[in-house]
Amino acid sequence: MRKIVVGSFITLDGVMQAAGGPEEGFNYGGWSAPYYDETLDQIAEKQKQPARDLLLGRKTFEIFASFFPDHEEIWPGVNSVTKYVVSSTLKESDPIMAKWKNSVILRSVDDIRKVRQTQGSEIQVHGSGKLVQTLLTHDLVDELWLLIHPITLGTGSKLFDGGAIPAAFKLAESTATPSGVIAAHYLRDGSIKTGMMG
């Protein structure tokens, strides 16, 4: 069984929306930029290399597909791996599918489960807030790579907005950057034990 690994930039209050730029008309788009430093860059590169198969929501897929075919030097190998995009409306005939080779449309949680049961590398999820919430709800996240930024926004889509099931994670490693970002790598570690919250 393949692991599904979710990587996300988040704020202290759990917001993940538009960390890199003003997408979706979010007032605080690009909120992660002031915290970017060399250490954070090294951590992000470690998470991406070598390039592994991707599982993306439609919006993130379209952003990536409009950029990476012409800029593989930023993420070597990303154009060669399989890109799974979860969408109920995207069609194989849509031009964006032809632009980013090795892209496959998935329609449902069952489709994701089938891919997870195949042989191959881990499957990475980047951005894709609604998809991540669906994965958490259906207990399909094996690892979390969180880049926790020392800022609160009070608004915006959050990592755990979608009603994640009770689950335990084990901290595998963590690093603090000079700008105050905490990089935390968590492994899925079973269900919440009865009474632990009491």
mmCIF file of C-alpha atoms in Angstrom:
data_model
loop_
_atom_site.group_PDB
_atom_site.id
_atom_site.type_symbol
_atom_site.label_atom_id
_atom_site.label_comp_id
_atom_site.label_asym_id
_atom_site.label_seq_id
_atom_site.Cartn_x
_atom_site.Cartn_y
_atom_site.Cartn_z
ATOM 1 C CA MET A 1 0.000 0.000 0.000
ATOM 2 C CA ARG A 2 1.278 3.458 -0.894
ATOM 3 C CA LYS A 3 1.498 6.221 1.693
ATOM 4 C CA ILE A 4 -0.307 9.520 1.219
ATOM 5 C CA VAL A 5 1.827 12.376 2.522
ATOM 6 C CA VAL A 6 0.288 15.824 3.003
ATOM 7 C CA GLY A 7 2.566 18.863 2.973
ATOM 8 C CA SER A 8 1.132 22.214 4.012
ATOM 9 C CA PHE A 9 2.112 25.753 4.954
ATOM 10 C CA ILE A 10 -0.150 26.736 7.854
ATOM 11 C CA THR A 11 -0.537 29.568 10.356
ATOM 12 C CA LEU A 12 -0.727 29.124 14.127
ATOM 13 C CA ASP A 13 -4.515 29.176 13.854
ATOM 14 C CA GLY A 14 -4.476 26.531 11.139
ATOM 15 C CA VAL A 15 -5.074 28.646 8.009
ATOM 16 C CA MET A 16 -3.593 27.153 4.839
ATOM 17 C CA GLN A 17 -5.329 29.284 2.207
ATOM 18 C CA ALA A 18 -3.217 31.190 -0.344
ATOM 19 C CA ALA A 19 0.065 30.949 1.562
ATOM 20 C CA GLY A 20 2.118 31.758 -1.526
ATOM 21 C CA GLY A 21 0.062 34.427 -3.252
ATOM 22 C CA PRO A 22 -3.221 36.322 -3.602
ATOM 23 C CA GLU A 23 -5.201 33.465 -5.166
ATOM 24 C CA GLU A 24 -8.950 33.212 -4.617
ATOM 25 C CA GLY A 25 -9.171 36.896 -3.677
ATOM 26 C CA PHE A 26 -7.993 36.115 -0.149
ATOM 27 C CA ASN A 27 -7.094 39.375 1.651
ATOM 28 C CA TYR A 28 -3.997 37.872 3.273
ATOM 29 C CA GLY A 29 -2.736 35.923 0.248
ATOM 30 C CA GLY A 30 1.034 35.493 0.319
ATOM 31 C CA TRP A 31 1.185 35.489 4.128
ATOM 32 C CA SER A 32 4.126 33.049 4.200
ATOM 33 C CA ALA A 33 6.517 35.314 2.237
ATOM 34 C CA PRO A 34 7.906 37.345 5.195
ATOM 35 C CA TYR A 35 9.073 34.107 6.856
ATOM 36 C CA TYR A 36 10.981 32.702 3.896
ATOM 37 C CA ASP A 37 14.654 32.058 4.617
ATOM 38 C CA GLU A 38 17.411 29.699 3.507
ATOM 39 C CA THR A 39 16.579 27.091 6.155
ATOM 40 C CA LEU A 40 12.923 27.002 5.098
ATOM 41 C CA ASP A 41 14.003 26.642 1.478
ATOM 42 C CA GLN A 42 16.178 23.647 2.382
ATOM 43 C CA ILE A 43 13.326 22.001 4.297
ATOM 44 C CA ALA A 44 10.894 22.536 1.422
ATOM 45 C CA GLU A 45 13.404 21.077 -1.044
ATOM 46 C CA LYS A 46 13.877 18.023 1.177
ATOM 47 C CA GLN A 47 10.128 17.407 1.107
ATOM 48 C CA LYS A 48 10.001 17.632 -2.687
ATOM 49 C CA GLN A 49 13.058 15.544 -3.635
ATOM 50 C CA PRO A 50 13.071 13.220 -5.350
ATOM 51 C CA ALA A 51 9.842 14.098 -7.135
ATOM 52 C CA ARG A 52 7.054 11.648 -6.288
ATOM 53 C CA ASP A 53 3.574 11.060 -7.656
ATOM 54 C CA LEU A 54 1.166 13.860 -6.758
ATOM 55 C CA LEU A 55 -2.469 13.908 -5.632
ATOM 56 C CA LEU A 56 -4.032 17.336 -6.131
ATOM 57 C CA GLY A 57 -7.353 19.118 -5.993
ATOM 58 C CA ARG A 58 -8.483 20.780 -9.206
ATOM 59 C CA LYS A 59 -7.486 24.361 -8.314
ATOM 60 C CA THR A 60 -3.983 23.400 -7.214
ATOM 61 C CA PHE A 61 -3.628 21.116 -10.226
ATOM 62 C CA GLU A 62 -4.511 23.950 -12.603
ATOM 63 C CA ILE A 63 -2.043 26.320 -10.906
ATOM 64 C CA PHE A 64 0.751 23.720 -11.063
ATOM 65 C CA ALA A 65 -0.119 22.600 -14.610
ATOM 66 C CA SER A 66 0.049 26.168 -15.911
ATOM 67 C CA PHE A 67 3.542 26.638 -14.444
ATOM 68 C CA PHE A 68 5.676 23.498 -14.088
ATOM 69 C CA PRO A 69 5.675 22.212 -17.695
ATOM 70 C CA ASP A 70 7.834 25.248 -18.542
ATOM 71 C CA HIS A 71 9.769 25.473 -15.247
ATOM 72 C CA GLU A 72 10.932 21.982 -14.313
ATOM 73 C CA GLU A 73 14.230 23.411 -13.091
ATOM 74 C CA ILE A 74 12.350 24.596 -9.989
ATOM 75 C CA TRP A 75 11.113 21.065 -9.198
ATOM 76 C CA PRO A 76 13.230 18.518 -11.117
ATOM 77 C CA GLY A 77 11.297 15.422 -12.158
ATOM 78 C CA VAL A 78 7.823 16.773 -11.407
ATOM 79 C CA ASN A 79 6.758 16.644 -15.047
ATOM 80 C CA SER A 80 7.607 12.920 -15.301
ATOM 81 C CA VAL A 81 5.737 11.601 -12.248
ATOM 82 C CA THR A 82 2.037 10.730 -12.301
ATOM 83 C CA LYS A 83 -0.246 13.583 -11.308
ATOM 84 C CA TYR A 84 -3.627 12.479 -9.937
ATOM 85 C CA VAL A 85 -6.206 15.256 -9.955
ATOM 86 C CA VAL A 86 -9.474 14.793 -8.051
ATOM 87 C CA SER A 87 -12.344 16.459 -9.875
ATOM 88 C CA SER A 88 -15.957 15.734 -10.729
ATOM 89 C CA THR A 89 -15.970 18.146 -13.681
ATOM 90 C CA LEU A 90 -12.535 18.037 -15.339
ATOM 91 C CA LYS A 91 -12.451 16.089 -18.632
ATOM 92 C CA GLU A 92 -9.652 14.182 -20.338
ATOM 93 C CA SER A 93 -10.230 16.424 -23.367
ATOM 94 C CA ASP A 94 -9.606 19.652 -21.427
ATOM 95 C CA PRO A 95 -6.446 21.409 -22.710
ATOM 96 C CA ILE A 96 -4.904 21.535 -19.222
ATOM 97 C CA MET A 97 -4.759 17.714 -19.207
ATOM 98 C CA ALA A 98 -2.694 17.653 -22.399
ATOM 99 C CA LYS A 99 -0.408 20.423 -21.164
ATOM 100 C CA TRP A 100 0.839 18.484 -18.126
ATOM 101 C CA LYS A 101 1.755 14.979 -19.238
ATOM 102 C CA ASN A 102 1.102 11.910 -17.071
ATOM 103 C CA SER A 103 -2.021 13.455 -15.498
ATOM 104 C CA VAL A 104 -4.887 11.184 -14.431
ATOM 105 C CA ILE A 105 -8.378 12.219 -13.293
ATOM 106 C CA LEU A 106 -9.869 10.621 -10.175
ATOM 107 C CA ARG A 107 -13.581 11.064 -9.455
ATOM 108 C CA SER A 108 -14.091 9.797 -5.914
ATOM 109 C CA VAL A 109 -12.663 8.716 -2.569
ATOM 110 C CA ASP A 110 -12.930 5.127 -3.823
ATOM 111 C CA ASP A 111 -10.678 6.041 -6.756
ATOM 112 C CA ILE A 112 -8.126 7.444 -4.303
ATOM 113 C CA ARG A 113 -8.276 4.254 -2.257
ATOM 114 C CA LYS A 114 -7.666 2.169 -5.391
ATOM 115 C CA VAL A 115 -4.573 4.212 -6.286
ATOM 116 C CA ARG A 116 -3.346 3.891 -2.703
ATOM 117 C CA GLN A 117 -3.525 0.097 -3.020
ATOM 118 C CA THR A 118 -1.221 0.018 -6.067
ATOM 119 C CA GLN A 119 2.545 -0.392 -6.075
ATOM 120 C CA GLY A 120 4.739 2.674 -6.342
ATOM 121 C CA SER A 121 6.199 5.625 -4.505
ATOM 122 C CA GLU A 122 4.500 7.601 -1.773
ATOM 123 C CA ILE A 123 1.899 10.032 -3.043
ATOM 124 C CA GLN A 124 2.354 13.672 -2.081
ATOM 125 C CA VAL A 125 -0.405 16.234 -1.615
ATOM 126 C CA HIS A 126 0.416 19.950 -1.784
ATOM 127 C CA GLY A 127 -2.093 22.763 -1.249
ATOM 128 C CA SER A 128 -5.487 21.329 -2.204
ATOM 129 C CA GLY A 129 -7.324 22.332 0.979
ATOM 130 C CA LYS A 130 -10.693 20.687 0.260
ATOM 131 C CA LEU A 131 -8.987 17.495 -0.885
ATOM 132 C CA VAL A 132 -6.864 17.354 2.269
ATOM 133 C CA GLN A 133 -9.970 17.760 4.408
ATOM 134 C CA THR A 134 -11.601 14.873 2.527
ATOM 135 C CA LEU A 135 -8.515 12.703 3.024
ATOM 136 C CA LEU A 136 -8.487 13.470 6.753
ATOM 137 C CA THR A 137 -12.197 12.696 7.074
ATOM 138 C CA HIS A 138 -11.682 9.287 5.448
ATOM 139 C CA ASP A 139 -8.462 8.441 7.352
ATOM 140 C CA LEU A 140 -6.316 8.465 4.215
ATOM 141 C CA VAL A 141 -3.406 10.583 5.491
ATOM 142 C CA ASP A 142 -0.322 8.602 6.500
ATOM 143 C CA GLU A 143 2.062 11.514 7.121
ATOM 144 C CA LEU A 144 1.865 15.276 7.642
ATOM 145 C CA TRP A 145 4.686 17.681 6.784
ATOM 146 C CA LEU A 146 3.579 20.966 8.344
ATOM 147 C CA LEU A 147 5.396 24.289 8.040
ATOM 148 C CA ILE A 148 3.830 26.191 10.927
ATOM 149 C CA HIS A 149 4.261 29.959 10.595
ATOM 150 C CA PRO A 150 4.263 32.313 13.618
ATOM 151 C CA ILE A 151 1.225 34.284 12.522
ATOM 152 C CA THR A 152 -2.531 34.185 13.081
ATOM 153 C CA LEU A 153 -5.025 35.397 10.488
ATOM 154 C CA GLY A 154 -8.405 34.720 12.083
ATOM 155 C CA THR A 155 -9.955 33.973 8.695
ATOM 156 C CA GLY A 156 -9.380 31.740 5.690
ATOM 157 C CA SER A 157 -9.641 28.050 4.884
ATOM 158 C CA LYS A 158 -8.085 25.894 7.579
ATOM 159 C CA LEU A 159 -6.334 22.555 7.390
ATOM 160 C CA PHE A 160 -8.823 20.811 9.671
ATOM 161 C CA ASP A 161 -12.029 22.633 8.650
ATOM 162 C CA GLY A 162 -13.587 19.506 7.171
ATOM 163 C CA GLY A 163 -14.132 17.414 10.277
ATOM 164 C CA ALA A 164 -11.089 15.159 10.589
ATOM 165 C CA ILE A 165 -11.645 11.904 12.420
ATOM 166 C CA PRO A 166 -10.055 11.465 15.867
ATOM 167 C CA ALA A 167 -6.531 10.251 15.102
ATOM 168 C CA ALA A 168 -3.098 10.175 16.710
ATOM 169 C CA PHE A 169 0.138 11.209 15.035
ATOM 170 C CA LYS A 170 3.727 10.685 16.148
ATOM 171 C CA LEU A 171 6.316 13.420 15.730
ATOM 172 C CA ALA A 172 9.134 12.008 13.568
ATOM 173 C CA GLU A 173 11.271 15.157 13.377
ATOM 174 C CA SER A 174 11.052 18.904 13.794
ATOM 175 C CA THR A 175 13.143 21.963 12.996
ATOM 176 C CA ALA A 176 12.763 25.653 13.825
ATOM 177 C CA THR A 177 13.954 28.142 11.240
ATOM 178 C CA PRO A 178 15.597 31.494 12.069
ATOM 179 C CA SER A 179 12.384 33.253 11.002
ATOM 180 C CA GLY A 180 10.344 31.244 13.521
ATOM 181 C CA VAL A 181 8.699 28.664 11.258
ATOM 182 C CA ILE A 182 8.425 25.207 12.818
ATOM 183 C CA ALA A 183 8.774 22.338 10.362
ATOM 184 C CA ALA A 184 7.065 19.296 11.889
ATOM 185 C CA HIS A 185 6.929 15.835 10.320
ATOM 186 C CA TYR A 186 4.190 13.604 11.767
ATOM 187 C CA LEU A 187 3.467 9.914 11.157
ATOM 188 C CA ARG A 188 -0.002 8.410 11.574
ATOM 189 C CA ASP A 189 0.034 6.530 14.893
ATOM 190 C CA GLY A 190 -3.340 4.863 15.395
ATOM 191 C CA SER A 191 -6.657 6.016 16.780
ATOM 192 C CA ILE A 192 -7.294 8.266 19.760
ATOM 193 C CA LYS A 193 -7.248 6.163 22.910
ATOM 194 C CA THR A 194 -10.491 6.064 24.924
ATOM 195 C CA GLY A 195 -10.387 8.474 27.852
ATOM 196 C CA MET A 196 -7.248 10.320 26.814
ATOM 197 C CA MET A 197 -9.208 13.559 26.516
ATOM 198 C CA GLY A 198 -10.969 13.078 29.869
#
